[in-house]
Coordinates of N, CA, C and O in Angstrom, one line a residue:
M1 N -6.0 -53.7 -35.3 CA -7.2 -53.1 -35.0 C -7.6 -52.3 -36.2 O -6.9 -51.6 -36.8
T2 N -8.9 -52.4 -36.5 CA -9.4 -51.7 -37.7 C -9.5 -50.2 -37.4 O -9.6 -49.8 -36.2
A3 N -9.6 -49.4 -38.4 CA -9.7 -47.9 -38.3 C -11.0 -47.5 -37.6 O -11.0 -46.7 -36.7
R4 N -12.1 -48.2 -37.9 CA -13.4 -47.9 -37.3 C -13.3 -48.1 -35.8 O -13.8 -47.3 -35.0
R5 N -12.8 -49.3 -35.4 CA -12.7 -49.6 -34.0 C -11.8 -48.6 -33.2 O -12.0 -48.2 -32.1
E6 N -10.7 -48.2 -33.9 CA -9.7 -47.3 -33.3 C -10.4 -45.9 -33.1 O -10.3 -45.3 -32.1
I7 N -11.1 -45.5 -34.2 CA -11.8 -44.2 -34.1 C -12.9 -44.2 -32.9 O -13.0 -43.3 -32.1
T8 N -13.6 -45.3 -32.9 CA -14.6 -45.5 -31.8 C -14.0 -45.4 -30.4 O -14.5 -44.7 -29.5
L9 N -12.9 -46.1 -30.2 CA -12.2 -46.1 -28.9 C -11.7 -44.7 -28.6 O -11.8 -44.3 -27.4
V10 N -11.1 -44.0 -29.5 CA -10.5 -42.7 -29.3 C -11.7 -41.7 -28.9 O -11.6 -41.0 -28.0
L11 N -12.8 -41.8 -29.7 CA -13.9 -40.9 -29.5 C -14.5 -41.2 -28.1 O -14.9 -40.3 -27.4
A12 N -14.7 -42.4 -27.8 CA -15.3 -42.8 -26.5 C -14.4 -42.4 -25.4 O -14.9 -41.9 -24.3
T13 N -13.1 -42.5 -25.5 CA -12.2 -42.1 -24.4 C -12.2 -40.6 -24.2 O -12.3 -40.1 -23.1
V14 N -12.2 -39.9 -25.3 CA -12.3 -38.4 -25.2 C -13.7 -38.0 -24.6 O -13.7 -37.1 -23.8
L15 N -14.7 -38.7 -25.0 CA -16.0 -38.3 -24.4 C -16.1 -38.6 -22.9 O -16.7 -37.8 -22.2
V16 N -15.6 -39.7 -22.5 CA -15.6 -40.0 -21.1 C -14.7 -39.0 -20.3 O -15.1 -38.5 -19.3
G17 N -13.5 -38.8 -20.9 CA -12.6 -37.8 -20.2 C -13.2 -36.4 -20.2 O -13.2 -35.6 -19.2
G18 N -13.9 -36.0 -21.4 CA -14.5 -34.7 -21.5 C -15.7 -34.6 -20.5 O -15.9 -33.5 -19.9
A19 N -16.5 -35.7 -20.4 CA -17.6 -35.6 -19.4 C -17.1 -35.5 -18.0 O -17.7 -34.7 -17.2
L20 N -16.0 -36.2 -17.6 CA -15.4 -36.0 -16.3 C -14.9 -34.6 -16.1 O -15.1 -34.0 -15.0
L21 N -14.3 -34.1 -17.1 CA -13.8 -32.7 -17.0 C -15.0 -31.7 -16.9 O -14.9 -30.7 -16.2
L22 N -16.0 -32.0 -17.6 CA -17.2 -31.1 -17.6 C -17.8 -31.0 -16.2 O -18.2 -30.0 -15.8
V23 N -17.8 -32.2 -15.5 CA -18.2 -32.1 -14.1 C -17.3 -31.4 -13.2 O -17.7 -30.6 -12.3
V24 N -16.0 -31.5 -13.4 CA -15.0 -30.9 -12.5 C -14.7 -29.5 -12.9 O -14.7 -28.6 -12.1
E25 N -14.4 -29.3 -14.1 CA -14.1 -27.9 -14.7 C -14.8 -27.7 -16.0 O -14.4 -28.3 -17.0
A26 N -15.9 -27.0 -15.9 CA -16.8 -26.9 -17.1 C -16.1 -26.4 -18.4 O -16.4 -26.9 -19.4
V27 N -15.3 -25.4 -18.3 CA -14.7 -24.8 -19.5 C -13.8 -25.8 -20.2 O -13.9 -26.0 -21.4
V28 N -13.0 -26.5 -19.4 CA -12.0 -27.5 -20.0 C -12.8 -28.6 -20.6 O -12.5 -29.1 -21.7
G29 N -13.9 -29.1 -19.9 CA -14.7 -30.1 -20.4 C -15.4 -29.8 -21.7 O -15.5 -30.6 -22.6
L30 N -15.9 -28.5 -21.8 CA -16.5 -28.1 -23.0 C -15.5 -28.0 -24.2 O -15.9 -28.3 -25.3
V31 N -14.3 -27.6 -23.9 CA -13.3 -27.5 -25.0 C -13.0 -29.0 -25.5 O -12.9 -29.2 -26.7
A32 N -12.9 -29.9 -24.6 CA -12.6 -31.3 -25.0 C -13.8 -31.9 -25.8 O -13.6 -32.5 -26.8
L33 N -15.0 -31.7 -25.3 CA -16.2 -32.2 -26.0 C -16.4 -31.5 -27.4 O -16.7 -32.2 -28.4
A34 N -16.1 -30.2 -27.5 CA -16.2 -29.5 -28.7 C -15.1 -30.0 -29.7 O -15.4 -30.1 -30.9
G35 N -14.0 -30.2 -29.2 CA -12.9 -30.7 -30.0 C -13.1 -32.1 -30.6 O -12.9 -32.3 -31.8
V36 N -13.7 -33.0 -29.8 CA -14.0 -34.3 -30.3 C -15.1 -34.2 -31.3 O -15.1 -34.9 -32.3
G37 N -16.1 -33.3 -31.1 CA -17.2 -33.2 -32.0 C -16.7 -32.6 -33.4 O -17.1 -33.1 -34.4
A38 N -15.8 -31.7 -33.3 CA -15.2 -31.1 -34.5 C -14.3 -32.1 -35.2 O -14.4 -32.3 -36.5
A39 N -13.5 -32.8 -34.5 CA -12.6 -33.8 -35.1 C -13.4 -34.9 -35.8 O -12.9 -35.4 -36.8
A40 N -14.5 -35.3 -35.3 CA -15.3 -36.4 -35.9 C -15.8 -36.0 -37.3 O -16.1 -36.9 -38.1
M41 N -16.0 -34.7 -37.5 CA -16.6 -34.3 -38.7 C -15.6 -33.7 -39.7 O -15.9 -33.2 -40.8
L42 N -14.3 -33.7 -39.4 CA -13.3 -33.1 -40.3 C -12.6 -34.1 -41.1 O -12.5 -35.3 -40.9
Q43 N -11.9 -33.6 -42.2 CA -11.0 -34.4 -43.0 C -9.8 -34.7 -42.2 O -9.5 -34.1 -41.2
P44 N -8.9 -35.6 -42.7 CA -7.8 -36.1 -41.9 C -6.8 -35.0 -41.5 O -6.4 -35.0 -40.3
R45 N -6.4 -34.1 -42.3 CA -5.4 -33.1 -41.9 C -6.0 -32.1 -40.8 O -5.3 -32.0 -39.8
P46 N -7.1 -31.5 -41.0 CA -7.7 -30.7 -39.9 C -8.0 -31.5 -38.6 O -7.8 -31.0 -37.5
R47 N -8.4 -32.8 -38.8 CA -8.6 -33.6 -37.6 C -7.3 -33.8 -36.8 O -7.4 -33.7 -35.6
T48 N -6.2 -33.9 -37.5 CA -4.9 -34.1 -36.8 C -4.6 -32.8 -36.1 O -4.1 -32.8 -34.9
A49 N -4.9 -31.6 -36.7 CA -4.6 -30.3 -36.1 C -5.4 -30.1 -34.8 O -4.9 -29.7 -33.8
V50 N -6.7 -30.5 -34.9 CA -7.6 -30.4 -33.7 C -7.1 -31.3 -32.6 O -7.1 -31.0 -31.4
A51 N -6.6 -32.5 -33.0 CA -6.1 -33.5 -32.0 C -4.8 -32.9 -31.3 O -4.6 -33.1 -30.1
V52 N -4.0 -32.2 -32.1 CA -2.8 -31.6 -31.5 C -3.2 -30.5 -30.5 O -2.6 -30.5 -29.4
V53 N -4.1 -29.7 -30.8 CA -4.6 -28.7 -29.9 C -5.2 -29.3 -28.6 O -4.8 -28.9 -27.5
L54 N -6.0 -30.3 -28.8 CA -6.5 -31.0 -27.6 C -5.4 -31.7 -26.8 O -5.5 -31.6 -25.5
L55 N -4.4 -32.2 -27.4 CA -3.3 -32.8 -26.7 C -2.6 -31.8 -25.9 O -2.3 -32.0 -24.7
V56 N -2.3 -30.6 -26.4 CA -1.6 -29.6 -25.7 C -2.4 -29.0 -24.6 O -1.9 -28.9 -23.4
V57 N -3.7 -28.8 -24.8 CA -4.6 -28.3 -23.7 C -4.7 -29.3 -22.6 O -4.6 -29.0 -21.4
A58 N -4.9 -30.6 -23.0 CA -5.0 -31.6 -22.0 C -3.7 -31.8 -21.2 O -3.7 -32.0 -20.0
A59 N -2.6 -31.7 -21.8 CA -1.3 -31.8 -21.1 C -1.1 -30.7 -20.1 O -0.6 -30.9 -19.0
V60 N -1.5 -29.5 -20.5 CA -1.4 -28.3 -19.6 C -2.3 -28.5 -18.4 O -1.9 -28.3 -17.3
V61 N -3.5 -29.0 -18.7 CA -4.4 -29.2 -17.6 C -3.9 -30.3 -16.7 O -4.1 -30.2 -15.4
V62 N -3.3 -31.4 -17.2 CA -2.8 -32.5 -16.4 C -1.7 -31.9 -15.4 O -1.7 -32.2 -14.2
V63 N -0.8 -31.1 -16.0 CA 0.3 -30.6 -15.2 C -0.3 -29.7 -14.1 O 0.1 -29.7 -12.9
T64 N -1.2 -28.8 -14.5 CA -1.9 -27.9 -13.5 C -2.6 -28.7 -12.4 O -2.6 -28.3 -11.2
A65 N -3.4 -29.7 -12.8 CA -4.1 -30.5 -11.9 C -3.3 -31.3 -10.9 O -3.6 -31.4 -9.7
V66 N -2.2 -31.8 -11.4 CA -1.2 -32.6 -10.6 C -0.6 -31.6 -9.5 O -0.5 -32.0 -8.4
T67 N -0.2 -30.4 -10.0 CA 0.4 -29.5 -9.0 C -0.6 -29.0 -8.0 O -0.2 -28.7 -6.9
S68 N -1.9 -29.0 -8.3 CA -2.9 -28.5 -7.3 C -3.6 -29.7 -6.6 O -4.5 -29.5 -5.9
S69 N -3.1 -30.9 -6.9 CA -3.7 -32.1 -6.3 C -5.2 -32.3 -6.6 O -5.9 -32.8 -5.7
D70 N -5.6 -32.0 -7.8 CA -7.0 -32.2 -8.2 C -7.1 -33.5 -9.0 O -6.9 -33.5 -10.2
V71 N -7.3 -34.6 -8.3 CA -7.3 -35.9 -8.9 C -8.3 -36.1 -10.0 O -7.9 -36.6 -11.1
P72 N -9.6 -35.8 -9.8 CA -10.5 -36.0 -10.9 C -10.2 -35.2 -12.2 O -10.3 -35.7 -13.3
L73 N -9.7 -34.0 -12.0 CA -9.3 -33.1 -13.1 C -8.1 -33.7 -13.8 O -8.1 -33.8 -15.1
A74 N -7.2 -34.2 -13.1 CA -6.0 -34.8 -13.7 C -6.4 -36.1 -14.4 O -5.9 -36.4 -15.5
A75 N -7.3 -36.9 -13.9 CA -7.7 -38.2 -14.5 C -8.4 -37.9 -15.8 O -8.2 -38.5 -16.9
G76 N -9.4 -36.9 -15.8 CA -10.1 -36.6 -17.0 C -9.2 -36.0 -18.1 O -9.3 -36.4 -19.3
A77 N -8.3 -35.2 -17.7 CA -7.3 -34.6 -18.7 C -6.4 -35.6 -19.2 O -6.0 -35.6 -20.4
A78 N -6.0 -36.6 -18.4 CA -5.1 -37.6 -18.8 C -5.8 -38.5 -19.8 O -5.2 -38.9 -20.8
L79 N -7.1 -38.8 -19.6 CA -7.8 -39.6 -20.6 C -7.9 -38.8 -22.0 O -7.6 -39.4 -23.0
V80 N -8.2 -37.5 -21.9 CA -8.2 -36.7 -23.1 C -6.9 -36.7 -23.8 O -6.7 -36.8 -25.0
A81 N -5.8 -36.5 -23.0 CA -4.5 -36.4 -23.6 C -4.1 -37.7 -24.2 O -3.5 -37.7 -25.3
A82 N -4.4 -38.9 -23.6 CA -4.0 -40.2 -24.2 C -4.8 -40.4 -25.5 O -4.1 -40.8 -26.5
A83 N -6.0 -40.1 -25.5 CA -6.8 -40.3 -26.7 C -6.4 -39.3 -27.8 O -6.3 -39.7 -29.0
S84 N -6.1 -38.1 -27.4 CA -5.6 -37.1 -28.4 C -4.2 -37.6 -29.0 O -4.0 -37.4 -30.2
G85 N -3.4 -38.1 -28.1 CA -2.1 -38.6 -28.6 C -2.2 -39.7 -29.7 O -1.5 -39.7 -30.7
V86 N -3.2 -40.6 -29.4 CA -3.4 -41.7 -30.4 C -4.0 -41.1 -31.7 O -3.6 -41.4 -32.8
A87 N -4.9 -40.1 -31.5 CA -5.4 -39.4 -32.7 C -4.4 -38.7 -33.5 O -4.4 -38.7 -34.8
V88 N -3.4 -38.0 -32.8 CA -2.4 -37.3 -33.5 C -1.5 -38.3 -34.3 O -1.2 -38.1 -35.5
A89 N -1.2 -39.5 -33.7 CA -0.3 -40.4 -34.3 C -1.0 -41.2 -35.4 O -0.3 -41.6 -36.4
R90 N -2.3 -41.4 -35.4 CA -2.9 -42.4 -36.3 C -4.1 -41.8 -37.1 O -4.5 -42.5 -38.0
S91 N -4.5 -40.6 -36.9 CA -5.7 -40.1 -37.6 C -5.5 -39.9 -39.1 O -6.5 -39.9 -39.8
H92 N -4.3 -39.8 -39.5 CA -4.0 -39.6 -40.9 C -4.4 -40.9 -41.7 O -4.6 -40.9 -42.9
R93 N -4.5 -42.0 -41.0 CA -4.9 -43.3 -41.6 C -6.4 -43.5 -41.6 O -6.9 -44.5 -42.2
W94 N -7.1 -42.8 -40.8 CA -8.5 -43.0 -40.7 C -9.2 -42.5 -41.9 O -8.8 -41.5 -42.5
P95 N -10.4 -43.1 -42.3 CA -11.1 -42.6 -43.5 C -11.7 -41.3 -43.2 O -12.1 -40.9 -42.1
P96 N -11.9 -40.5 -44.3 CA -12.6 -39.2 -44.1 C -14.1 -39.5 -43.7 O -14.6 -40.5 -44.0
P97 N -14.7 -38.5 -43.1 CA -16.1 -38.7 -42.8 C -17.0 -38.8 -44.0 O -16.6 -38.2 -45.1
R98 N -18.1 -39.5 -43.9 CA -19.0 -39.6 -45.1 C -19.8 -38.3 -45.2 O -20.3 -37.8 -44.2
R99 N -20.1 -38.0 -46.4 CA -21.0 -36.8 -46.6 C -22.3 -37.4 -47.1 O -22.5 -38.5 -47.4
G100 N -23.3 -36.5 -47.3 CA -24.6 -36.9 -47.8 C -24.4 -37.4 -49.2 O -23.4 -37.3 -49.9
S101 N -25.4 -38.1 -49.7 CA -25.4 -38.7 -51.0 C -25.2 -37.7 -52.1 O -26.0 -36.7 -52.2
S102 N -24.2 -37.9 -52.9 CA -23.9 -36.9 -54.0 C -24.4 -37.5 -55.3 O -24.2 -36.9 -56.3
R103 N -25.1 -38.6 -55.2 CA -25.6 -39.2 -56.5 C -26.8 -38.5 -56.9 O -27.7 -38.1 -56.1
T104 N -26.9 -38.2 -58.2 CA -28.1 -37.6 -58.8 C -29.1 -38.6 -59.2 O -28.7 -39.7 -59.5
P105 N -30.3 -38.3 -59.1 CA -31.3 -39.3 -59.5 C -31.2 -39.7 -60.9 O -30.9 -38.8 -61.8
R106 N -31.3 -40.9 -61.2 CA -31.1 -41.4 -62.6 C -32.5 -41.6 -63.2 O -33.5 -41.8 -62.5
E107 N -32.5 -41.6 -64.5 CA -33.7 -41.9 -65.3 C -34.1 -43.4 -65.1 O -33.2 -44.3 -65.1
P108 N -35.3 -43.7 -65.0 CA -35.7 -45.1 -64.8 C -35.4 -45.9 -66.2 O -35.6 -45.4 -67.2
T109 N -34.9 -47.1 -66.0 CA -34.6 -47.9 -67.1 C -35.8 -48.8 -67.4 O -36.8 -48.9 -66.6
A110 N -35.7 -49.6 -68.5 CA -36.8 -50.5 -68.9 C -36.9 -51.6 -67.8 O -38.0 -52.1 -67.4
R111 N -35.7 -52.0 -67.2 CA -35.7 -53.0 -66.1 C -36.5 -52.5 -64.9 O -37.2 -53.2 -64.3
D112 N -36.3 -51.2 -64.6 CA -37.1 -50.6 -63.5 C -38.6 -50.6 -63.7 O -39.4 -50.9 -62.8
T113 N -39.0 -50.4 -65.0 CA -40.4 -50.4 -65.3 C -40.9 -51.8 -65.1 O -42.0 -52.0 -64.5
W114 N -40.2 -52.8 -65.6 CA -40.7 -54.2 -65.4 C -40.7 -54.6 -64.0 O -41.6 -55.3 -63.5
D115 N -39.7 -54.2 -63.2 CA -39.7 -54.5 -61.8 C -40.9 -53.9 -61.0 O -41.5 -54.5 -60.2
A116 N -41.2 -52.7 -61.4 CA -42.4 -52.0 -60.8 C -43.7 -52.8 -61.2 O -44.6 -53.0 -60.3
L117 N -43.8 -53.2 -62.4 CA -44.9 -54.0 -62.8 C -45.0 -55.3 -62.0 O -46.1 -55.8 -61.6
D118 N -43.9 -56.0 -61.8 CA -43.8 -57.2 -61.1 C -44.3 -57.0 -59.6 O -44.8 -57.9 -59.0
R119 N -44.0 -55.8 -59.1 CA -44.4 -55.5 -57.7 C -45.9 -55.1 -57.6 O -46.4 -54.9 -56.6
G120 N -46.5 -55.0 -58.8 CA -47.9 -54.6 -58.8 C -48.1 -53.1 -58.8 O -49.2 -52.6 -58.6
E121 N -47.1 -52.3 -59.1 CA -47.1 -50.8 -59.1 C -47.4 -50.4 -60.5 O -47.1 -51.1 -61.5
D122 N -47.9 -49.2 -60.7 CA -48.1 -48.6 -62.0 C -47.0 -47.7 -62.3 O -46.9 -46.6 -61.7
P123 N -46.1 -48.1 -63.2 CA -44.9 -47.2 -63.4 C -45.1 -46.0 -64.2 O -44.3 -45.2 -64.4
T124 N -46.3 -45.8 -64.7 CA -46.6 -44.6 -65.6 C -47.1 -43.4 -64.8 O -47.2 -42.4 -65.3
T125 N -47.3 -43.6 -63.5 CA -47.7 -42.4 -62.7 C -46.5 -41.8 -62.0 O -45.5 -42.3 -61.8

């Protein structure tokens, strides 16, 4: 499985679990959704740290929900825990997020001038 597909599956699983948690227990759902949002924008090391925190929180919620027989809460937390576990184990292999273009504008070359003329544009303006 490619890293992109793996990332997509993990994020989708946490989003589904977080949405389910948001309906059942708003605070826990918000933590899960905020965690996945933060993890998606972080470099590999901090991403793994966020995944560990989500895994611990989700595991605690699963145990609490199972003891109180709250099935939807346990299901949502189990989804978040499973996806977080995969992220902890594999996120160090995922590529870092892309940043905005860091390329500086370059000076036009003679070729650019001729290409503009070929397109019917005036390259002197």
